[in-house]
Coordinates of C-alpha atoms and ligand atoms in Angstrom, one line a residue:
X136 CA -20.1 -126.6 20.9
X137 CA -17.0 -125.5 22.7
X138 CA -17.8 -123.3 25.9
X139 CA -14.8 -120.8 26.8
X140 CA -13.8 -122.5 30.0
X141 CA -14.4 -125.9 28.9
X142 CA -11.0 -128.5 29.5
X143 CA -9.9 -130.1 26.3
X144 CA -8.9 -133.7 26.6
X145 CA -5.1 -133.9 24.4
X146 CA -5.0 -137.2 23.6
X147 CA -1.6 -138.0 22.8
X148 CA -0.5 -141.2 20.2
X149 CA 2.1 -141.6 18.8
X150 CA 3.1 -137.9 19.4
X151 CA 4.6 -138.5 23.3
X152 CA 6.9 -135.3 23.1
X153 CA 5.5 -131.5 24.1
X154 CA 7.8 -129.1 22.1
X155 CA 6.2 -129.1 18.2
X156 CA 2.8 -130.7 18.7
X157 CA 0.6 -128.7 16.4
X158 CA -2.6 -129.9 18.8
X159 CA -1.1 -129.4 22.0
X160 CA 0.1 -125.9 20.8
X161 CA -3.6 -125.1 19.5
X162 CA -5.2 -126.6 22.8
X163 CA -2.8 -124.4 25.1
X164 CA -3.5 -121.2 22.9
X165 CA -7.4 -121.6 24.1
X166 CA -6.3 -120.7 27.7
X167 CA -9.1 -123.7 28.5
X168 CA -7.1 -126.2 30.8
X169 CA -5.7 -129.5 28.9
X170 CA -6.0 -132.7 30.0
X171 CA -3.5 -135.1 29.0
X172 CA -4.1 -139.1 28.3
X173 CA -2.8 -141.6 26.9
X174 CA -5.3 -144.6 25.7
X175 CA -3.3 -148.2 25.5
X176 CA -6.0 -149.9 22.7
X177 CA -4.5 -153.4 21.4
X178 CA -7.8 -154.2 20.4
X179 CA -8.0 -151.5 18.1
X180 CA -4.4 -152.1 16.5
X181 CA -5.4 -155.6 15.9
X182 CA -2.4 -157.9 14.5
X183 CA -0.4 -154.2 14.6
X184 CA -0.6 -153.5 18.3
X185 CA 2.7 -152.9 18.8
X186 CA 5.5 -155.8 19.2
X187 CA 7.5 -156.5 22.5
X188 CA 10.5 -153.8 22.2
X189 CA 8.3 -151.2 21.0
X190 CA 6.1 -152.0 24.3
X191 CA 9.4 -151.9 25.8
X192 CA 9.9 -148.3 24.1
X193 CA 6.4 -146.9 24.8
X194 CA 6.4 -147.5 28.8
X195 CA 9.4 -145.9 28.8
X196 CA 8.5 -142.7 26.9
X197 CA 5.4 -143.0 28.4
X198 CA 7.4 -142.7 31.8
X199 CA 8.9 -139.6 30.6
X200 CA 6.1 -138.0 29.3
X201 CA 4.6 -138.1 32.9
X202 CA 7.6 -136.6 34.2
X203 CA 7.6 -133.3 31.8
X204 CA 4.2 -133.3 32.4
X205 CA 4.2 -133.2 35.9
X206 CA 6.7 -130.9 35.3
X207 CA 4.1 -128.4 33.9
X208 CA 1.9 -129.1 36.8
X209 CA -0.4 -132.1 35.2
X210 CA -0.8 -135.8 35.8
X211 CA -0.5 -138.0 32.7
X212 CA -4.0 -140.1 32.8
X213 CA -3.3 -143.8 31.5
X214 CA -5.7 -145.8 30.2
X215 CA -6.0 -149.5 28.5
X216 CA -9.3 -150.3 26.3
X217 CA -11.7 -149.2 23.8
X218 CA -10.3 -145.9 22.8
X219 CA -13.8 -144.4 21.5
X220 CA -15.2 -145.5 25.6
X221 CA -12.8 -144.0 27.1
X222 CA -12.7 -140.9 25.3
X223 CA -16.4 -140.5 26.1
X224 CA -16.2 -140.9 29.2
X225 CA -13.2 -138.7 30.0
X226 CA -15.3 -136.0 28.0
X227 CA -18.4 -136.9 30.6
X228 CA -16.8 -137.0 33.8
X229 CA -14.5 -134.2 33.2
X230 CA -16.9 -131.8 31.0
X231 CA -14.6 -131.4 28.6
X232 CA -16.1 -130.8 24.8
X233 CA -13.2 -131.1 22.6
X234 CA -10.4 -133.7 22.0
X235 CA -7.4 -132.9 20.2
X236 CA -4.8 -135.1 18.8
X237 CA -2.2 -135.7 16.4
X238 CA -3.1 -137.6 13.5
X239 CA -2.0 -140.9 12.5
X240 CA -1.8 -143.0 9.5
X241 CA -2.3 -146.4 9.8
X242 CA -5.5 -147.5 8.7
X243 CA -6.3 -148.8 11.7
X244 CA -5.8 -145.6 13.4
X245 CA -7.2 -143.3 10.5
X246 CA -10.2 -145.5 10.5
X247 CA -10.3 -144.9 14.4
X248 CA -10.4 -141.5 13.8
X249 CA -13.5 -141.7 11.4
X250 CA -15.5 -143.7 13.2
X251 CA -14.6 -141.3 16.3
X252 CA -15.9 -138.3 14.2
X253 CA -19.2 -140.1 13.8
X254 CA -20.0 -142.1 16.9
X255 CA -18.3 -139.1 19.8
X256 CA -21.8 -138.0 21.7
X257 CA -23.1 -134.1 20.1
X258 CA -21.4 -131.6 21.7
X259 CA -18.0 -133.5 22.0
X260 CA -15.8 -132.2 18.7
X261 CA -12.6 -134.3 17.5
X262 CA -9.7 -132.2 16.3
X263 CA -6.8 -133.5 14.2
X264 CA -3.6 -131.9 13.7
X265 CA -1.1 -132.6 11.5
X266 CA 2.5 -133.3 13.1
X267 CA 4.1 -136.4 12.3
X268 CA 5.2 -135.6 9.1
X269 CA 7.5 -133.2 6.7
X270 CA 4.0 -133.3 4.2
X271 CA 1.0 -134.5 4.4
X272 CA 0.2 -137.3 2.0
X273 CA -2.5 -135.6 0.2
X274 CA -0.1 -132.6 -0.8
X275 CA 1.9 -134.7 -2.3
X276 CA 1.1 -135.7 -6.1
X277 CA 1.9 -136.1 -9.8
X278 CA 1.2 -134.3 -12.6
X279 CA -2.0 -136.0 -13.1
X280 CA -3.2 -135.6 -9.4
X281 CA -2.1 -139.8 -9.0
X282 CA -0.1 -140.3 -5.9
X283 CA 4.0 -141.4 -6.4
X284 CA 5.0 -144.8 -7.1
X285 CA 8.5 -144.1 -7.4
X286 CA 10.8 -142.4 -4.7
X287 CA 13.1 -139.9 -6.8
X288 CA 10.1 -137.8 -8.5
X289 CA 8.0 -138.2 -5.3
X290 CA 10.9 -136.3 -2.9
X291 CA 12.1 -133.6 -6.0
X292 CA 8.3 -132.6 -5.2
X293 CA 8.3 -132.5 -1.7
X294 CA 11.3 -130.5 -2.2
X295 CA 9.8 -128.2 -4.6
X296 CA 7.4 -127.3 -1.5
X297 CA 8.0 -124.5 0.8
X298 CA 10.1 -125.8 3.5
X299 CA 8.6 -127.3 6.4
X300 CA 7.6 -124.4 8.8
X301 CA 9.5 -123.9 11.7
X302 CA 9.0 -125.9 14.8
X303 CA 6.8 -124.5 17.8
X304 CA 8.6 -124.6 21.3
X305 CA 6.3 -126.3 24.0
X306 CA 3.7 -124.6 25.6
X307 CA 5.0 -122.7 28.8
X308 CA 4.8 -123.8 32.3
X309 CA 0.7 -124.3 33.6
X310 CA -0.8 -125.8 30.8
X311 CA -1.8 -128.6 32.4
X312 CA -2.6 -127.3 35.7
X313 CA -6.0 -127.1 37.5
X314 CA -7.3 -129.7 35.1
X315 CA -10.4 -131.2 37.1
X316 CA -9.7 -134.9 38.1
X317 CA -12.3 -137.2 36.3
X318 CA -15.5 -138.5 38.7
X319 CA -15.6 -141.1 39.2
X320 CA -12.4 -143.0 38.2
X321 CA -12.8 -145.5 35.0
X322 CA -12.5 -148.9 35.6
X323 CA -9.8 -148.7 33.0
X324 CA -7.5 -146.5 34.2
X325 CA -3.8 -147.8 34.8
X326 CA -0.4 -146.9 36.6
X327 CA 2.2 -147.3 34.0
X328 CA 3.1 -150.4 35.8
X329 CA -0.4 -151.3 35.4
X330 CA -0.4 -151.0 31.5
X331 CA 1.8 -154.2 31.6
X332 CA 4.5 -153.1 28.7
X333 CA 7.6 -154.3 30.0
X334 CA 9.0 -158.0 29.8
X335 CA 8.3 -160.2 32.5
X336 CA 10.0 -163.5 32.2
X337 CA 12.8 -163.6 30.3
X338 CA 13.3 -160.0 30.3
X339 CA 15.4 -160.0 27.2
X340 CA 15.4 -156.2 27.5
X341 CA 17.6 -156.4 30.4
X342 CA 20.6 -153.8 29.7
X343 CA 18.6 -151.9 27.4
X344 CA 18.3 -148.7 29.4
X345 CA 22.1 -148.2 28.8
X346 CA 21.7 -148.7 25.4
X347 CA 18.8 -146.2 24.6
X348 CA 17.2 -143.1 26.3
X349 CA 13.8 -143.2 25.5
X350 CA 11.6 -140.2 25.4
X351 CA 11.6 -135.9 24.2
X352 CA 15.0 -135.3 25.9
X353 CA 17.0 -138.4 24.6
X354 CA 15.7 -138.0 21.4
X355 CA 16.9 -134.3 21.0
X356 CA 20.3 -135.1 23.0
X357 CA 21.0 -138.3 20.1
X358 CA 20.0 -135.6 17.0
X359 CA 22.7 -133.4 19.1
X360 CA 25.3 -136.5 18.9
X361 CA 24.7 -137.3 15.5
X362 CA 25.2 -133.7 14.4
X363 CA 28.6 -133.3 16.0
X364 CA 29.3 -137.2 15.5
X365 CA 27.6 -138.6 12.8
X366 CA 26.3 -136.4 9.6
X367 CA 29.9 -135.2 8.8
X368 CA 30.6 -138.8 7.6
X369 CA 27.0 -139.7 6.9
X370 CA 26.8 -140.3 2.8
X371 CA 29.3 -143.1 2.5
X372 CA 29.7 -144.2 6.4
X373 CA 25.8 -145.0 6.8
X374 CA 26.8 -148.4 4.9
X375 CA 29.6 -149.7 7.0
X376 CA 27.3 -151.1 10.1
X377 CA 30.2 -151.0 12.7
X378 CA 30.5 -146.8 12.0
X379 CA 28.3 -145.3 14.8
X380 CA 27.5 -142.6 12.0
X381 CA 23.6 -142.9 11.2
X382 CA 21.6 -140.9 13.6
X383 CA 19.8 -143.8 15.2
X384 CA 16.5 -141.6 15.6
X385 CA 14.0 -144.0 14.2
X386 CA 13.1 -144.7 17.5
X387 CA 12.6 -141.8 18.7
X388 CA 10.7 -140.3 15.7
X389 CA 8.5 -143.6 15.4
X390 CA 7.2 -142.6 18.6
X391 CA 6.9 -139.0 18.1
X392 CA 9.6 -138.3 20.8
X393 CA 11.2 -135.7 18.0
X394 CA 9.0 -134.4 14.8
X395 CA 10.6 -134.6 11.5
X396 CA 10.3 -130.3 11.2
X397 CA 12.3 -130.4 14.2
X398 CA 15.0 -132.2 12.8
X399 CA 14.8 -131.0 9.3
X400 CA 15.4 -127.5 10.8
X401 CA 18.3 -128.3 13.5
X402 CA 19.7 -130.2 10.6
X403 CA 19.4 -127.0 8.0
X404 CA 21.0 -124.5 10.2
X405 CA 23.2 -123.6 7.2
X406 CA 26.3 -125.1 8.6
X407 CA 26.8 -128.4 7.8
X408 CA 27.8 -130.0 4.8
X409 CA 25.6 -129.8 2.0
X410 CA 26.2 -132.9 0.2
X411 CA 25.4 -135.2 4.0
X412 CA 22.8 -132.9 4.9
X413 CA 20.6 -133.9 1.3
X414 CA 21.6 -137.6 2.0
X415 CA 20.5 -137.7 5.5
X416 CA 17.3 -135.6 4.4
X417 CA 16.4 -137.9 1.5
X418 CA 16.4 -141.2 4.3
X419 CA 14.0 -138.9 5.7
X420 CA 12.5 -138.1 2.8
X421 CA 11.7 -142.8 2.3
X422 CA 10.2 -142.5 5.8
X423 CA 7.9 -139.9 4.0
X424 CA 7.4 -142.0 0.9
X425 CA 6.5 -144.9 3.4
X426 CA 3.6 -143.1 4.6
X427 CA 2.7 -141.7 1.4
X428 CA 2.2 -145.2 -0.1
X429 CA 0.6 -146.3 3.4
X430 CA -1.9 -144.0 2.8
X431 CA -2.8 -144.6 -0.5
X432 CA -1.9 -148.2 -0.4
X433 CA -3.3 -149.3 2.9
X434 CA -3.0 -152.8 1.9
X435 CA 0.5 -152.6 2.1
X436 CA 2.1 -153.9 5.0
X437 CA -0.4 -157.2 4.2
X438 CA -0.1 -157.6 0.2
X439 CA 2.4 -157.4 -2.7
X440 CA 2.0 -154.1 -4.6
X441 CA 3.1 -156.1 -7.3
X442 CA 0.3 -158.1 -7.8
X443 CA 2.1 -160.7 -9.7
X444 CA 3.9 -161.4 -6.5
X445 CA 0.8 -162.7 -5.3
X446 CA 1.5 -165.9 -6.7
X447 CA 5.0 -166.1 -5.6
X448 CA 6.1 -170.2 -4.9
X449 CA 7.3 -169.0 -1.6
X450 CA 8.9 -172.1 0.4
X451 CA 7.4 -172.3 3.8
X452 CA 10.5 -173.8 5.9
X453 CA 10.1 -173.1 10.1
X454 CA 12.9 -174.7 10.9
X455 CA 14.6 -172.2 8.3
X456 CA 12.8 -169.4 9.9
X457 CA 14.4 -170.5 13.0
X458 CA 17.5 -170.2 12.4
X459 CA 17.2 -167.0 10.6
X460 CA 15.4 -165.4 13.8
X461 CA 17.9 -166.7 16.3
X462 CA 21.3 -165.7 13.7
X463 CA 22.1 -169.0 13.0
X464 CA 22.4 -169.5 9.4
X465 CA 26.3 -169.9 8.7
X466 CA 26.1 -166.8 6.9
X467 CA 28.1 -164.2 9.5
X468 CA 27.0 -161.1 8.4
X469 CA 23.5 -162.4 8.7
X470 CA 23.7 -163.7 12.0
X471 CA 25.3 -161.1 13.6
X472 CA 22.2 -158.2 12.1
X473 CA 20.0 -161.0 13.7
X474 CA 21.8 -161.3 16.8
X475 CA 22.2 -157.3 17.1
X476 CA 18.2 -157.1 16.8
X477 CA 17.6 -159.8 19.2
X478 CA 20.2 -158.3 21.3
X479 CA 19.4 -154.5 21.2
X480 CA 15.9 -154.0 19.2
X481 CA 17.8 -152.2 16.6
X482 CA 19.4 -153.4 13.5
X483 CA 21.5 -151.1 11.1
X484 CA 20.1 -150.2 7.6
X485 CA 22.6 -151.8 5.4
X486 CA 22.3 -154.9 7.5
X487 CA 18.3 -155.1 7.2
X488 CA 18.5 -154.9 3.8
X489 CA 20.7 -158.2 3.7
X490 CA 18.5 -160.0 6.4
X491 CA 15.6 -159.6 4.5
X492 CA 17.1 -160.5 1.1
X493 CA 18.5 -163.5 2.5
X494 CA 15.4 -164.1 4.1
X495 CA 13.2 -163.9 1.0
X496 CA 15.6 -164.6 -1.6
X497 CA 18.0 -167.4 -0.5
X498 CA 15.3 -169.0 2.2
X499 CA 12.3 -168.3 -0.4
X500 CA 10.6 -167.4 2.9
X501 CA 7.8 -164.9 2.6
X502 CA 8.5 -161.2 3.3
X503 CA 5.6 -161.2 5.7
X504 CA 7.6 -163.2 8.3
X505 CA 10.7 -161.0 8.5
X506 CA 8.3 -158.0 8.5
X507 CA 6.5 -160.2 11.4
X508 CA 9.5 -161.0 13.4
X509 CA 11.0 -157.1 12.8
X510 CA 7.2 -155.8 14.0
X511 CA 8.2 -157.8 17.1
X512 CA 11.8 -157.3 17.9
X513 CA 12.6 -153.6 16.8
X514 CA 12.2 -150.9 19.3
X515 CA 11.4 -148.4 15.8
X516 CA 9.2 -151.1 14.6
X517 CA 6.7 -148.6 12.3
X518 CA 3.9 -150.1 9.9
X519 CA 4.6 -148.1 7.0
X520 CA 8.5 -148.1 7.2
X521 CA 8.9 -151.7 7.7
X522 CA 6.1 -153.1 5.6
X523 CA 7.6 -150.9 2.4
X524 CA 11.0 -151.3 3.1
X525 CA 10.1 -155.3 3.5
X526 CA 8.3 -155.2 -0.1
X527 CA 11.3 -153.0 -1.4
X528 CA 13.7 -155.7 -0.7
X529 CA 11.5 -158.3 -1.7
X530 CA 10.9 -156.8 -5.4
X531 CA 7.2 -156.8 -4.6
X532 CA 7.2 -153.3 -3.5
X533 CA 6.6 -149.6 -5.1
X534 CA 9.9 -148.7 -6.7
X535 CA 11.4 -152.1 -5.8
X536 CA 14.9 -153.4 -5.6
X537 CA 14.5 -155.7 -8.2
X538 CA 13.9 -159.2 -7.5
X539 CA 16.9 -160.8 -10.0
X540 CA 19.5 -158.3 -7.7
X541 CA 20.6 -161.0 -5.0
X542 CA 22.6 -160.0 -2.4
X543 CA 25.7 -162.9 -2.2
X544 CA 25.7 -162.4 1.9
X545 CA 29.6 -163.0 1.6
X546 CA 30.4 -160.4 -0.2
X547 CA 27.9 -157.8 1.0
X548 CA 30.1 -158.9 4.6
X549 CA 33.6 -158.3 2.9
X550 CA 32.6 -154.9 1.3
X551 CA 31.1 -153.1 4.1
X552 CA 31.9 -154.9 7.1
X553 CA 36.2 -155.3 5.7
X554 CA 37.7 -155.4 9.1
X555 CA 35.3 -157.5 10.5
X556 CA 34.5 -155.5 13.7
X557 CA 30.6 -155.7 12.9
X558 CA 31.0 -159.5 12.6
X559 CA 32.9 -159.8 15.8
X560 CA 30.6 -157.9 17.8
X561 CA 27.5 -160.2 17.2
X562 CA 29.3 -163.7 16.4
X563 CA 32.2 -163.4 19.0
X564 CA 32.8 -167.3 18.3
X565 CA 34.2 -166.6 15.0
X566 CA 36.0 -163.5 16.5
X567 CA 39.6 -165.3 16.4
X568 CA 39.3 -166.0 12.9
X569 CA 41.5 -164.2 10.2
X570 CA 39.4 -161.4 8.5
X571 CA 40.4 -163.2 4.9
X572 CA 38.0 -166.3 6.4
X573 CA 35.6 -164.5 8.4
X574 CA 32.5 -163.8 6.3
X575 CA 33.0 -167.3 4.7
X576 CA 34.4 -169.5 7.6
X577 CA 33.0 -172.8 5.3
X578 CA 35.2 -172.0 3.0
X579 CA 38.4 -171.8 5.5
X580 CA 40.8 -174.0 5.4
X581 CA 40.7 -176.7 8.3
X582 CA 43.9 -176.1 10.2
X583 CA 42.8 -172.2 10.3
X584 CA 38.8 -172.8 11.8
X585 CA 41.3 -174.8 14.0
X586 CA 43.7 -172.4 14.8
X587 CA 41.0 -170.1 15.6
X588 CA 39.2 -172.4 17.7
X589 CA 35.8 -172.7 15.6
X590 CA 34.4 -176.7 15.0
X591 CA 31.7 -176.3 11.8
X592 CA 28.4 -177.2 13.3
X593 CA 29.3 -177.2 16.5
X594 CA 30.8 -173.7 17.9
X595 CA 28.9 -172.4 14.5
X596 CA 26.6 -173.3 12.2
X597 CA 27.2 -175.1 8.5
X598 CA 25.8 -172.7 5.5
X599 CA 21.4 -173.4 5.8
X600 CA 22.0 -173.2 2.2
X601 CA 24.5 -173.3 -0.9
X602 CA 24.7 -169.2 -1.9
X603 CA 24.8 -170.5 -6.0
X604 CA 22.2 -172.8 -5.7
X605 CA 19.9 -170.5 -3.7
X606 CA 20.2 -167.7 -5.8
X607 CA 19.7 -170.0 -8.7
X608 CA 16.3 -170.8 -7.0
X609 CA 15.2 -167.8 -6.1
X610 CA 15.8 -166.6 -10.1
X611 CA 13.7 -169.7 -11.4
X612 CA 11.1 -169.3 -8.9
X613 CA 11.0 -165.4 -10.0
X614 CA 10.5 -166.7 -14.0
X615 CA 7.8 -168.9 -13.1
X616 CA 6.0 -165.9 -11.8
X617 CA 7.2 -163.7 -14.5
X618 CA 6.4 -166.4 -17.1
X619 CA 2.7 -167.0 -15.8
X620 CA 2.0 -162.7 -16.0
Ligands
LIG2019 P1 19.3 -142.7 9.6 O1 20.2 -143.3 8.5 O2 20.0 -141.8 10.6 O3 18.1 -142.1 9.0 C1 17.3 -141.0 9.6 C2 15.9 -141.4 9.6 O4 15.3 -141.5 8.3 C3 15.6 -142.7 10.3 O5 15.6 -142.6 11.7 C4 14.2 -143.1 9.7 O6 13.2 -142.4 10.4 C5 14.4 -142.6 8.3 N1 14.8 -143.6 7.4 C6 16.1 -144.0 7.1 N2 16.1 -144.9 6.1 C7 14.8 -145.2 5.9 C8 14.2 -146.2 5.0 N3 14.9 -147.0 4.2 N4 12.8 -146.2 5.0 C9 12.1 -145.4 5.8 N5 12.6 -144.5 6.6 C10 14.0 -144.4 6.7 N6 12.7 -148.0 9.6 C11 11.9 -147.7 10.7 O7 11.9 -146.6 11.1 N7 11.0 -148.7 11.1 C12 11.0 -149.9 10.6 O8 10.2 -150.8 11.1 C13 11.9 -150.3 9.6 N8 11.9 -151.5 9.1 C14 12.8 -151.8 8.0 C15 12.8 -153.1 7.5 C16 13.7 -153.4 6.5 C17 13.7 -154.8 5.9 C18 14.6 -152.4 6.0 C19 15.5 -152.7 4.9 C20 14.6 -151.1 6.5 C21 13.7 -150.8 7.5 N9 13.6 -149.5 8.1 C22 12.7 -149.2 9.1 C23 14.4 -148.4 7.5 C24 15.8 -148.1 8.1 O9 16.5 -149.3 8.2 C25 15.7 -147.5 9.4 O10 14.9 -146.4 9.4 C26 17.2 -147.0 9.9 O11 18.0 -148.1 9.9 C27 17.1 -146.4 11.2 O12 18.4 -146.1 11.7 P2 18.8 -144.5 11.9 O13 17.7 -143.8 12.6 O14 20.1 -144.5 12.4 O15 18.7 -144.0 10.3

C-alpha cells in the first residue's frame, strides 16, 4: 500500500477549483507531493460527454486551473482517453500508489469509479471524497429509510442536519512542487489547445469571454456581486428575467469552480435578509434534490419517472423543433429565452420553465429534445439538474408540475417580462412595438405592427401554433394516457 514519500496522483473532475476540495486537502495533509491531472474521457461519458458551451466552459476553467496551479509551483497534466489507462499509467511512470478525487454522480461516472476500484493494478488505492454537494444522497432519507420523491419533505430534512461544515481554504503554496515528471510521456497527453474544446468554425462563442469569467476566481467574484447586488431582491425578483438578481452561479458550481458549503456559508454570514437567504438556499437546496433522485433514479435524465408517461402520444415535428431551437415560434417570450441561450449559453430560470412547457406542451415535442438541445447549448448544462428539471416541467417527473398546468406563453410574457425589456433584448425586431402588443404581436392591430415597422412572417414569425388549440391538445393527449393507466 501507500509508502510515505510516494506522489499521489489528484485527479480532478468536475471539482476544477483548489480552496474546499476535501481530496486535495487530504492529499496535501500527507506531505507526499500531488500530482495534478485532468483526464478529457468522451468515451466514457457516452451520449453525456459534455455539449459545445460546456466544452467551451471547461477549456476555459481548465485554463485557469493551470494558472493557480502553476501558481503553487505545479503543471496541470492534460490528458484525452480511457480514463482507467491513463490513470494506470500515470500511477506507473510516476510511482505514485494512490489517486484521489472528488466524487461524482452520474452513473456513468459512479460506474467509472467502480470499475476503477476493481480493475486499478494492487498496490494502486482509489480514494473518493465527498465535495460537490451540501449532503450526500445516501444521508438523506424518509422515515422508512426510502429516498424523497417530493422536494418540500426532502429539504426540511436536509435542514434538520447539522449545517454543512465550514469550508477548507486551499492548501498553501508547494503542494504541487517537485512532483516527478511522468517517463516517458503518454501518447495521450494534450496542451489545452490540444484537447480541442473550443469552437472552430462558426465560433458562436465569439464575445463570450465578456460575458462570463470562467474558473475559482470568477466564480467567488459573481457570489461577491450577487451578495451586494442580487440576494437583497432575490425572492420575488428571480422571476422577472430582465432583473440581473439571480446569482448566475450554475456555471460555476456545475463545474466545481465554487462548492455549495462555500456558498452556503458566505451566504449565512448572519447578515443578510433572512426571508432571501432561505429562498436562494432552497434553489440550492432542487440542485440537491436533483442529485438525490439522480442517484437513486439513474434512469432519469433518459426515462419518465412517471411511468405512465411512457406511453405519452408525443408528436414528433422537426421542422417544429426548428423553430423552437432557433427562437422562431411567434411566441416572443419564447423566442427571446431561445435566442438568449443560443446567444450566451445561459437562459434565466423563469424563462426555461416556459421554453420547455411550450416545447412539450404546445409542440407535444418530447422532453428529451429540449433536454438534448439544453445539454448542448448551456454553459451550466448538468445531467441531474436539467434531466429533472426537464421531467418537472413535463409532468413526468418526481414532484412534477402537473401536466394539465399550461403555461399561456402570452401571459407568462405580460406578468413577468411587463415592460418588455427582456423581449427587446432578444427579439430587437419587435422592439418598436407598444408594450400593450408586444408579447402578442398577432394579435396587434395592423396599422400598429406598421407603425412599428414589423411585416407578420416576414420581419417575424406567425404563431407555430393556435395557444387554445394547443393547450386543448396537449390536455386530450394527457387523458388518453391517463385514461389507458
Ligand atoms: P439562482 O437562482 O441564483 O440559484 C442558485 C443555484 O441554485 C443555481 O446556480 C443552481 O445551481 C441551483 N438551482 C436553482 N434553481 C434550480 C433548479 N430549479 N433545479 C436545480 N438547481 C437549481 N440548472 C443547472 O444548473 N443546469 C441545467 O442543466 C439546468 N437545466 C434546466 C432545464 C430546465 C428545463 C429548467 C426549467 C431548469 C433548469 N435548471 C438547470 C435550473 C435553473 O434554471 C438554473 O439552475 C438557474 O436558472 C441558474 O441560474 P442562477 O445560477 O442564476 O440561479
Amino acid at each position: 500500500m501507500a509508502n510515505s514519500n510516494d506522489p499521489i496522483i489528484y485527479w480532478f473532475r468536475q471539482d476544477l477549483r483548489l480552496s474546499d476540495l476535501p481530496g486535495l486537502s487530504a492529499a496535501a495533509a500527507t506531505g507526499r507531493p500531488v500530482i495534478p491531472c485532468y483526464i478529457l474521457d468522451p468515451e466514457s461519458a457516452g451520449r453525456w460527454a459534455p455539449g459545445g458551451a460546456s466544452r467551451w466552459w471547461l477549456h476555459h476553467s481548465l485554463a485557469a486551473l493551470q494558472a493557480a496551479i502553476a501558481e503553487h509551483g505545479g503543471g496541470l497534466l492534460l490528458y484525452r482517453g480511457d480514463t482507467r489507462a491513463i490513470l494506470e499509467y500515470l500511477a506507473e511512470s510516476t510511482g505514485a500508489s494512490s489517486i484521489f478525487c472528488s466524487r461524482a454522480y452520474e452513473p456513468w461516472a459512479a460506474q467509472l469509479e467502480r470499475s476503477l476500484h476493481d480493475t486499478l493494478p494492487e498496490g494502486v488505492e482509489l480514494r473518493r471524497f465527498a465535495g460537490s454537494l451540501l449532503f450526500e444522497p445516501e444521508q438523506i432519507a424518509n422515515q422508512s429509510g426510502q429516498p424523497f420523491k417530493v422536494f418540500t419533505p426532502f429539504w426540511k430534512a436536509c435542514l434538520r442536519k447539522e449545517d454543512p461544515r465550514s469550508p477548507v481554504a486551499a492548501p498553501s503554496g508547494g503542494v504541487f512542487a517537485d512532483i516527478p515528471a511522468p517517463r516517458p510521456p503518454a501518447a495521450d497527453a494534450r496542451s489545452l489547445d490540444g484537447l480541442e474544446l473550443l469552437p472552430v468554425s462558426p465560433n458562436w462563442a465569439a464575445g463570450w469571454e465578456s460575458l462570463w469569467q470562467p474558473g475559482e476566481a470568477g466564480a467567488a467574484q459573481r457570489l461577491e456581486t450577487f451578495l451586494t447586488e442580487g440576494l437583497g431582491d432575490y425572492a420575488d425578483g428571480r422571476n422577472h428575467p430582465a432583473m440581473d438578481v439571480t446569482s448566475r452561479l450554475s456555471p460555476h458550481i456545475h463545474h466545481g469552480e465554487i462548492s455549495p458549503r462555500q456558498i452556503w456559508h458566505r451566504v449565512c454570514d448572519g447578515r443578510r435578509p433572512q426571508e432571501q437567504v432561505n429562498k436562494f438556499l432552497s434553489e440550492l437546496g432542487w440542485r440537491e434534490f436533483s442529485y438525490h433522485l439522480l442517484h437513486h433514479f439513474p434512469d432519469i435524465p433518459e426515462k419518465a419517472f412517471k411511468e405512465q408517461f411512457a406511453d405519452f402520444p408525443w408528436v414528433g415535428n422537426r421542422a417544429h423543433l426548428k423553430a423552437w431551437q432557433r427562437g422562431q415560434t411567434g411566441y416572443p417570450i419564447v423566442d427571446a429565452g431561445m435566442r438568449e441561450l443560443w446567444q450566451t449559453g445561459y437562459m434565466h430560470n423563469r424563462v426555461r420553465m416556459v421554453v420547455a412547457s411550450f416545447l412539450t406542451k404546445h409542440l407535444l415535442l418530447p422532453w428529451q429534445a429540449g433536454e438534448e438541445w439544453f445539454w448542448d447549448c448551456l454553459v451550466d448544462a448538468d445531467l441531474a439538474s436539467n434531466g429533472c428539471s426537464w421531467q418537472w416541467v413535463a409532468g413526468s417527473g418526481a414532484d412534477a408540475a402537473p401536466y394539465f398546468r399550461i403555461f399561456n406563453p402570452t401571459t407568462q410574457g405580460e406578468k413577468f417580462d411587463k415592460q418588455g425589456e427582456y423581449v427587446r433584448r432578444w427579439v430587437p425586431e419587435l422592439a418598436a412595438l407598444p408594450d400593450k402588443h408586444l408579447h402578442e404581436p398577432a394579435a396587434a392591430p395592423e396599422a400598429v405592427l406598421r407603425e412599428a415597422g414589423v411585416t407578420l412572417g416576414q420581419d417575424y414569425p406567425h404563431p407555430l401554433v393556435d395557444h387554445k388549440a394547443a393547450r386543448q391538445a396537449a390536455l386530450d393527449a394527457y387523458d388518453s394516457i391517463k385514461k389507458a393507466s
